[in-house]
Amino acid sequence: MPVPLQSQSTSSDAVFVEAVGRRLAEVLDVHLQRAETISASARPMVESIARLSASGKRMRALLCWWGWQGAGGEPDHPGILDAAVALELFQAAALIHDDVVDRSDTRRGAPSVHRSFESLHRRSGWRQDPAHFGVAAAILTGDLCLALSEELFAEAAESVGTGPAARERFNTMRFEVMVGQYLDVLDEVEIPAQDPQVALDRARTVLRFKSAHYSTVHPLALGGILAGAEPTLLSAYDAFSLPLGEAFQLQDDLLGVFGDPEVTGKPAGDDLREGKRTELVAHAMDLLSPDEGAELDARLGDPQLSADQVARLQELLEHSGARARVEAEVSDLGGQAVAALSELQVPATVHEGLSDLAQRILSRRH
Amino acid sequence: MPVPLQSQSTSSDAVFVEAVGRRLAEVLDVHLQRAETISASARPMVESIARLSASGKRMRALLCWWGWQGAGGEPDHPGILDAAVALELFQAAALIHDDVVDRSDTRRGAPSVHRSFESLHRRSGWRQDPAHFGVAAAILTGDLCLALSEELFAEAAESVGTGPAARERFNTMRFEVMVGQYLDVLDEVEIPAQDPQVALDRARTVLRFKSAHYSTVHPLALGGILAGAEPTLLSAYDAFSLPLGEAFQLQDDLLGVFGDPEVTGKPAGDDLREGKRTELVAHAMDLLSPDEGAELDARLGDPQLSADQVARLQELLEHSGARARVEAEVSDLGGQAVAALSELQVPATVHEGLSDLAQRILSRRH
């Protein structure tokens, strides 16, 4: 199981993270009752959202909260708590569908939602194909979760009086992450670009839209927009959050290949079996000999890769120098984020909170 | 191909239906450009939404428009056009995911979205599994379409000044249809209820939440709410739209078994292969001899049913008297809808428009 974020965080962070968890449970309990008025058989939809969203690093919620405070918002306003919870629900929805798309069996150290619906089917002795039922139920549950996230976000934005501007940014976030995920899937199946620079550019587009904007840039900006931030503050936020988000995703790419399954909660080499065309892979294709490059290219995306084959691909990514390149990039981007943060005109508590959060993100192990 | 609705509709209907098509194309064109700023490779996401939503009966759009006018709204207000277009986009999103869930190959006489992405994969000579790529791309495209529908609806509601109330009803609609769809899938795999009344009740719950509320009740009410309708008018709308929506879905169930593929745009007996536990099936299980009931039960949901087997199940549903029972129900519900309509206090043009629409719905052949 992932190490809980709270243990490493400042005390105000920890208080907010706890409040997010409580409010999430409360909101989902209302929806559970709402589902039950239709049919008790619908409970597993809401229950699976509750189970999935009970854990998580709450990075987006925290960034939204600090972004709000940096623009003068009161830290304990119920509207910002709900907006943060809405971001966590959006993330849960994205994960539910992402795991179907990536055929991932586990998430946060537990079975992914489609796998848990598949188990429910088997346990219950139902008819037809358990795996297809799992996928169907997860698609519909993800849709429900997507709707619930937007419902809560719109209400929260309305309650703080910045509805239209905040909703517009929320819409941009959704649009970018869905398009980014599609491009990610496309990169796994398309014939890879021969030109190393084109391959790197493609990987960077996916990284930026699927992840960096979504994981750090939009959450921080949304907090600011909800509190009525001026454009200059929002630009200063971006200068910090964009390199931070890119570093976050590059580390995620490293963890997807070299991460410890005990800590990440995902099988070793998961990204290799999925065939993710990350910057790490693009660098390796550029650096490896033609034979080794062809070997990497041929094996990537084989869902049946053995542990030995995973180890061999890890070795290729390591000795090519691709891992070192990406680690250097993470360090460079981290430096840019820290430098931008030092120039951010926000109260000291916000500065400290963002600095702590950035440090945790930059030294993440899961 | 389905017969275009316009040919049977009154002239003002036809004008609005055309306006919906034009505005849909316009809105999606903006999103196509938005996608292109991320990457030209993302075009097929928006293009597949545009292709799917270019046709359709526009029943929800029309009900919303009449509901708006019945509550005093101006027929050519741009806000109601956008709200109607948003409902059509929501329907497109639901269809995209529904076809994955139901493993349907065709929709509106053309390949379903996951099948067309699968073809794109094959045509392009891409790598890995074309069918899985199709499903993955359709999940993400459906998510995008869901987000776009909500984005447009919220803006439209805001523009007419009834944002929060209209959004609340929109949220109820989404919640009910997603839960209803899950219950529909569940009914296909669960061991059928032995008690005929329980089986009928289950089928009626799915029919009501997945379809009747969604297809007629909420669209008409949304139009009214957008125009600031009083609760008494909304109740009167429901008295008309609920039986109408139930009749609509019961006919859909009949068409799913007995419909002409040339007219419905779906293969003959599609619902039988999917194993839909409709009221039609519940009545047949109640009416058939134990042997014939067991035969129907065993064959339902077999995706490999041959044309002869489909014909045999059609015969069972026919000679059991189940078809006649459902047809009688449709007629009865139609009568209730017409009676409720005659008491509706709305301008004559609205009355006439709803009456025409109800007649088309009640005599639908696709």
XYZ file of C-alpha atoms in Angstrom, chain A residues 31 34-35 38-39 41-42 44-45 97 100-101 103 117 120-121 125-129 132-133 136-137 139-140 143-144 146-148 150-151 154-155 158 164 167 171-172 174-176 178-179 181-183 185-186 188-192 205 209 274 277 297 301, chain B residues 31 34-35 38-39 41-42 44-45 97 100-101 103 117 120-121 125-129 132-133 136-137 139-140 143-144 146-148 150-151 154-155 158 164 167 171-172 174-176 178-179 181-183 185-186 188-192 205 209 274 277 297 301:
124
model
C -25.302 9.754 -3.762
C -29.899 8.723 -4.173
C -28.947 5.530 -6.054
C -33.804 3.862 -7.752
C -32.649 0.388 -6.773
C -28.763 -3.103 -6.827
C -27.132 0.158 -7.934
C -21.940 -1.099 -6.059
C -21.570 1.788 -8.512
C -11.751 4.669 -17.339
C -10.108 -0.064 -18.604
C -8.216 1.665 -21.417
C -6.167 -2.964 -19.006
C -16.958 -5.668 -10.854
C -18.571 -9.372 -8.094
C -19.932 -11.153 -11.176
C -22.509 -16.741 -9.983
C -24.025 -14.466 -12.637
C -24.316 -15.359 -16.320
C -22.438 -14.347 -19.466
C -18.882 -13.017 -19.541
C -17.180 -7.903 -20.163
C -19.538 -7.175 -17.278
C -19.395 -2.373 -18.896
C -19.979 -1.597 -15.211
C -17.600 2.473 -18.057
C -20.962 3.397 -16.528
C -19.505 8.165 -16.338
C -21.419 8.553 -13.102
C -17.549 12.205 -14.030
C -21.058 13.616 -13.694
C -20.790 13.798 -9.899
C -18.873 18.266 -12.367
C -22.063 18.616 -10.352
C -20.327 23.760 -10.450
C -22.110 24.086 -7.096
C -21.446 29.037 -7.747
C -18.483 30.971 -15.055
C -16.271 26.364 -14.893
C -13.899 22.524 -18.940
C -10.462 23.219 -20.386
C -11.458 18.023 -18.911
C -11.002 18.648 -22.620
C -7.219 18.521 -22.403
C -9.406 13.444 -22.481
C -7.640 14.459 -25.670
C -5.333 10.340 -22.958
C -6.464 9.565 -26.489
C -3.090 10.718 -27.840
C -3.340 5.478 -26.472
C -2.637 6.454 -30.070
C 1.019 3.080 -28.153
C -0.384 1.768 -31.428
C 0.988 4.100 -34.108
C 4.206 3.245 -35.890
C 6.791 5.194 -33.845
C 2.558 16.688 -25.939
C -1.908 17.644 -21.809
C 1.190 -1.253 -21.932
C 5.734 5.820 -25.574
C 10.598 -1.457 -29.959
C 3.439 -3.208 -25.527
C -14.131 21.864 -30.612
C -9.660 23.327 -30.063
C -8.516 19.694 -30.386
C -3.290 20.162 -29.072
C -2.644 17.779 -31.961
C -4.114 13.415 -34.425
C -6.981 14.171 -32.034
C -11.000 11.660 -35.119
C -12.398 12.095 -31.583
C -20.656 4.196 -24.386
C -19.394 -0.494 -26.160
C -21.408 -1.819 -23.220
C -21.164 -4.663 -28.046
C -12.056 3.453 -34.448
C -9.251 3.295 -38.442
C -6.677 1.153 -36.638
C -1.836 -0.604 -40.207
C -1.274 0.258 -36.543
C 0.035 -2.147 -33.940
C -1.538 -4.124 -31.095
C -5.196 -5.124 -30.878
C -9.161 -2.916 -27.913
C -8.025 0.327 -29.514
C -10.359 2.593 -25.617
C -10.885 5.389 -28.142
C -14.497 5.360 -24.001
C -12.405 8.531 -24.216
C -16.107 11.057 -22.034
C -15.229 14.038 -24.180
C -20.209 13.990 -22.089
C -18.045 16.912 -21.019
C -18.991 18.940 -24.108
C -22.492 19.605 -19.989
C -20.321 22.566 -20.923
C -24.408 25.056 -18.374
C -23.637 27.998 -20.658
C -26.642 30.600 -17.573
C -28.911 26.444 -10.999
C -28.422 22.302 -13.967
C -27.773 16.355 -13.080
C -30.781 14.270 -12.095
C -27.508 12.110 -15.939
C -27.600 10.295 -12.620
C -30.761 8.383 -13.497
C -26.297 6.079 -15.799
C -27.774 4.125 -12.913
C -28.039 1.656 -17.755
C -26.115 -0.198 -15.069
C -29.320 -1.880 -13.897
C -26.626 -4.510 -17.813
C -27.133 -6.164 -14.437
C -28.780 -9.278 -18.439
C -26.393 -11.182 -16.197
C -28.325 -11.780 -12.972
C -30.293 -14.946 -12.500
C -33.817 -13.884 -13.590
C -37.462 0.209 -13.206
C -34.875 5.379 -15.345
C -27.723 -8.876 -25.962
C -34.589 -8.447 -19.916
C -34.219 -18.178 -21.044
C -28.034 -13.261 -24.437
